[in-house]
Amino acid sequence: QVRLVESGGGSVQVGGSLNLTCIASGYTASTACMAWFRKAPGNPRERVAFIYNIGGPAYYAASVKGRFTISLDKAKNAVNLQMNDLKLEDTAMYHCAVDSRWSLCKSPEETVWLQFNYFGQGTQVTVSS
């Protein structure tokens, strides 16, 4: 049974930083696209960042590029999201997701989250002025 557990969310002021961690347990496939999505009230779920389990180039949404960094912690079987220079519009519930299909990491579809087999419960990020 695959389980994804996110942590690291919280409340910060504009310009602050947070580091989110998602630990994956029970995942045994040799390939994985690991991703962060976010969902704010009233908004559709948004892609944030994707990375292959073997590393390599990552994908970032335009809204976070240059401020967020996705990375792997293979020792912990985890994926991290370092978020710097946070803005009010970054306020959302952040979920990690994993799927064995690398193709999902390259998908341009806004609804690609529907194709991920495994999703975590999420961690809340609140940015205030």
PDB file of C-alpha atoms in Angstrom:
ATOM      1  CA  GLN A   1       0.000   0.000   0.000  1.00  0.00           C
ATOM      2  CA  VAL A   2       1.442   3.320  -1.103  1.00  0.00           C
ATOM      3  CA  ARG A   3       1.243   6.180   1.356  1.00  0.00           C
ATOM      4  CA  LEU A   4       2.328   9.775   0.830  1.00  0.00           C
ATOM      5  CA  VAL A   5       2.693  12.033   3.848  1.00  0.00           C
ATOM      6  CA  GLU A   6       3.374  15.735   3.469  1.00  0.00           C
ATOM      7  CA  SER A   7       4.788  18.023   6.133  1.00  0.00           C
ATOM      8  CA  GLY A   8       6.343  21.431   6.484  1.00  0.00           C
ATOM      9  CA  GLY A   9       3.377  23.673   5.804  1.00  0.00           C
ATOM     10  CA  GLY A  10       2.520  26.614   8.000  1.00  0.00           C
ATOM     11  CA  SER A  11       1.881  30.324   8.148  1.00  0.00           C
ATOM     12  CA  VAL A  12       4.471  32.798   6.933  1.00  0.00           C
ATOM     13  CA  GLN A  13       4.613  36.409   5.900  1.00  0.00           C
ATOM     14  CA  VAL A  14       5.102  37.623   2.372  1.00  0.00           C
ATOM     15  CA  GLY A  15       8.703  37.087   1.354  1.00  0.00           C
ATOM     16  CA  GLY A  16       9.189  34.209   3.749  1.00  0.00           C
ATOM     17  CA  SER A  17      10.238  30.636   3.053  1.00  0.00           C
ATOM     18  CA  LEU A  18       8.979  27.152   3.753  1.00  0.00           C
ATOM     19  CA  ASN A  19      10.296  23.711   2.895  1.00  0.00           C
ATOM     20  CA  LEU A  20       7.718  21.028   2.237  1.00  0.00           C
ATOM     21  CA  THR A  21       8.566  17.337   2.454  1.00  0.00           C
ATOM     22  CA  CYS A  22       6.647  14.366   1.117  1.00  0.00           C
ATOM     23  CA  ILE A  23       7.686  10.924   2.279  1.00  0.00           C
ATOM     24  CA  ALA A  24       6.557   8.011   0.154  1.00  0.00           C
ATOM     25  CA  SER A  25       6.210   4.598   1.732  1.00  0.00           C
ATOM     26  CA  GLY A  26       5.229   1.346   0.097  1.00  0.00           C
ATOM     27  CA  TYR A  27       6.132   2.532  -3.400  1.00  0.00           C
ATOM     28  CA  THR A  28       8.103  -0.173  -5.184  1.00  0.00           C
ATOM     29  CA  ALA A  29       8.014   0.740  -8.878  1.00  0.00           C
ATOM     30  CA  SER A  30      11.397   1.532 -10.409  1.00  0.00           C
ATOM     31  CA  THR A  31      10.087   4.570 -12.241  1.00  0.00           C
ATOM     32  CA  ALA A  32       8.262   7.534 -10.813  1.00  0.00           C
ATOM     33  CA  CYS A  33       7.119  10.993 -11.682  1.00  0.00           C
ATOM     34  CA  MET A  34       6.934  12.866  -8.389  1.00  0.00           C
ATOM     35  CA  ALA A  35       4.948  16.056  -8.263  1.00  0.00           C
ATOM     36  CA  TRP A  36       3.594  18.863  -6.153  1.00  0.00           C
ATOM     37  CA  PHE A  37       0.168  20.320  -6.808  1.00  0.00           C
ATOM     38  CA  ARG A  38      -1.725  22.990  -4.937  1.00  0.00           C
ATOM     39  CA  LYS A  39      -5.362  23.847  -4.461  1.00  0.00           C
ATOM     40  CA  ALA A  40      -6.664  27.166  -3.229  1.00  0.00           C
ATOM     41  CA  PRO A  41     -10.352  27.731  -2.420  1.00  0.00           C
ATOM     42  CA  GLY A  42     -12.264  28.727  -5.513  1.00  0.00           C
ATOM     43  CA  ASN A  43      -9.385  27.884  -7.836  1.00  0.00           C
ATOM     44  CA  PRO A  44      -8.706  24.759  -9.879  1.00  0.00           C
ATOM     45  CA  ARG A  45      -5.910  22.453  -8.778  1.00  0.00           C
ATOM     46  CA  GLU A  46      -2.631  23.770 -10.127  1.00  0.00           C
ATOM     47  CA  ARG A  47       0.566  22.055 -11.145  1.00  0.00           C
ATOM     48  CA  VAL A  48       3.508  23.387  -9.166  1.00  0.00           C
ATOM     49  CA  ALA A  49       6.564  21.231  -9.846  1.00  0.00           C
ATOM     50  CA  PHE A  50       7.449  17.809 -11.239  1.00  0.00           C
ATOM     51  CA  ILE A  51      10.606  15.716 -11.076  1.00  0.00           C
ATOM     52  CA  TYR A  52      11.641  12.265 -12.258  1.00  0.00           C
ATOM     53  CA  ASN A  53      12.758   9.807  -9.592  1.00  0.00           C
ATOM     54  CA  ILE A  54      16.117   9.574 -11.353  1.00  0.00           C
ATOM     55  CA  GLY A  55      16.602  13.331 -11.169  1.00  0.00           C
ATOM     56  CA  GLY A  56      17.254  15.422 -14.218  1.00  0.00           C
ATOM     57  CA  PRO A  57      15.398  18.527 -15.371  1.00  0.00           C
ATOM     58  CA  ALA A  58      12.391  19.506 -13.336  1.00  0.00           C
ATOM     59  CA  TYR A  59       9.219  21.241 -14.465  1.00  0.00           C
ATOM     60  CA  TYR A  60       7.929  24.362 -12.736  1.00  0.00           C
ATOM     61  CA  ALA A  61       4.777  26.335 -13.193  1.00  0.00           C
ATOM     62  CA  ALA A  62       5.470  29.823 -14.466  1.00  0.00           C
ATOM     63  CA  SER A  63       4.009  31.287 -11.293  1.00  0.00           C
ATOM     64  CA  VAL A  64       6.664  29.653  -9.096  1.00  0.00           C
ATOM     65  CA  LYS A  65       9.671  29.394 -11.370  1.00  0.00           C
ATOM     66  CA  GLY A  66      12.725  30.987  -9.828  1.00  0.00           C
ATOM     67  CA  ARG A  67      11.215  30.886  -6.339  1.00  0.00           C
ATOM     68  CA  PHE A  68      10.472  27.191  -5.758  1.00  0.00           C
ATOM     69  CA  THR A  69      12.843  24.238  -6.054  1.00  0.00           C
ATOM     70  CA  ILE A  70      11.817  20.597  -6.165  1.00  0.00           C
ATOM     71  CA  SER A  71      14.377  18.003  -5.128  1.00  0.00           C
ATOM     72  CA  LEU A  72      14.719  14.361  -4.210  1.00  0.00           C
ATOM     73  CA  ASP A  73      15.921  12.842  -0.954  1.00  0.00           C
ATOM     74  CA  LYS A  74      16.512   9.278  -2.025  1.00  0.00           C
ATOM     75  CA  ALA A  75      17.703   8.198   1.398  1.00  0.00           C
ATOM     76  CA  LYS A  76      14.304   9.090   2.841  1.00  0.00           C
ATOM     77  CA  ASN A  77      12.321   8.201  -0.280  1.00  0.00           C
ATOM     78  CA  ALA A  78      11.077  11.751  -0.237  1.00  0.00           C
ATOM     79  CA  VAL A  79      10.519  14.715  -2.477  1.00  0.00           C
ATOM     80  CA  ASN A  80      10.988  18.239  -1.159  1.00  0.00           C
ATOM     81  CA  LEU A  81       9.683  21.609  -2.267  1.00  0.00           C
ATOM     82  CA  GLN A  82      11.727  24.582  -1.123  1.00  0.00           C
ATOM     83  CA  MET A  83       9.584  27.688  -1.409  1.00  0.00           C
ATOM     84  CA  ASN A  84      11.238  31.088  -1.210  1.00  0.00           C
ATOM     85  CA  ASP A  85       9.938  34.619  -1.611  1.00  0.00           C
ATOM     86  CA  LEU A  86       6.416  33.469  -0.869  1.00  0.00           C
ATOM     87  CA  LYS A  87       3.527  35.573  -2.121  1.00  0.00           C
ATOM     88  CA  LEU A  88      -0.076  35.908  -1.019  1.00  0.00           C
ATOM     89  CA  GLU A  89      -1.172  33.940  -4.046  1.00  0.00           C
ATOM     90  CA  ASP A  90       0.895  30.947  -2.934  1.00  0.00           C
ATOM     91  CA  THR A  91      -1.638  30.315  -0.171  1.00  0.00           C
ATOM     92  CA  ALA A  92      -3.105  26.866  -0.809  1.00  0.00           C
ATOM     93  CA  MET A  93      -3.227  23.253   0.262  1.00  0.00           C
ATOM     94  CA  TYR A  94      -0.150  21.585  -1.194  1.00  0.00           C
ATOM     95  CA  HIS A  95      -0.316  17.919  -2.169  1.00  0.00           C
ATOM     96  CA  CYS A  96       2.382  15.614  -3.410  1.00  0.00           C
ATOM     97  CA  ALA A  97       1.637  12.905  -5.921  1.00  0.00           C
ATOM     98  CA  VAL A  98       3.482  10.006  -7.509  1.00  0.00           C
ATOM     99  CA  ASP A  99       2.901   7.804 -10.511  1.00  0.00           C
ATOM    100  CA  SER A 100       5.077   5.282 -12.298  1.00  0.00           C
ATOM    101  CA  ARG A 101       4.607   6.931 -15.692  1.00  0.00           C
ATOM    102  CA  TRP A 102       7.427   9.317 -16.481  1.00  0.00           C
ATOM    103  CA  SER A 103       5.280  10.717 -19.280  1.00  0.00           C
ATOM    104  CA  LEU A 104       3.185  12.537 -16.703  1.00  0.00           C
ATOM    105  CA  CYS A 105       6.178  14.683 -15.816  1.00  0.00           C
ATOM    106  CA  LYS A 106       6.080  16.110 -19.342  1.00  0.00           C
ATOM    107  CA  SER A 107       2.345  16.438 -19.680  1.00  0.00           C
ATOM    108  CA  PRO A 108       1.137  19.958 -20.480  1.00  0.00           C
ATOM    109  CA  GLU A 109      -2.395  19.162 -19.354  1.00  0.00           C
ATOM    110  CA  GLU A 110      -3.684  21.264 -16.496  1.00  0.00           C
ATOM    111  CA  THR A 111      -5.742  18.310 -15.349  1.00  0.00           C
ATOM    112  CA  VAL A 112      -2.793  15.903 -15.298  1.00  0.00           C
ATOM    113  CA  TRP A 113      -3.344  15.485 -11.569  1.00  0.00           C
ATOM    114  CA  LEU A 114      -6.305  13.282 -12.415  1.00  0.00           C
ATOM    115  CA  GLN A 115      -3.907  10.739 -13.883  1.00  0.00           C
ATOM    116  CA  PHE A 116      -1.675  10.347 -10.846  1.00  0.00           C
ATOM    117  CA  ASN A 117      -2.316   7.113  -9.008  1.00  0.00           C
ATOM    118  CA  TYR A 118      -1.216   8.293  -5.586  1.00  0.00           C
ATOM    119  CA  PHE A 119      -1.938  11.538  -3.751  1.00  0.00           C
ATOM    120  CA  GLY A 120      -1.132  12.712  -0.268  1.00  0.00           C
ATOM    121  CA  GLN A 121      -3.542  14.399   2.125  1.00  0.00           C
ATOM    122  CA  GLY A 122      -1.800  17.714   1.801  1.00  0.00           C
ATOM    123  CA  THR A 123      -0.190  20.367   3.959  1.00  0.00           C
ATOM    124  CA  GLN A 124      -1.563  23.877   4.271  1.00  0.00           C
ATOM    125  CA  VAL A 125       0.531  26.895   3.336  1.00  0.00           C
ATOM    126  CA  THR A 126      -0.787  30.303   4.332  1.00  0.00           C
ATOM    127  CA  VAL A 127       0.997  33.491   3.336  1.00  0.00           C
ATOM    128  CA  SER A 128      -0.042  36.750   4.956  1.00  0.00           C
ATOM    129  CA  SER A 129       0.947  40.384   4.575  1.00  0.00           C
TER     130      SER A 129
END
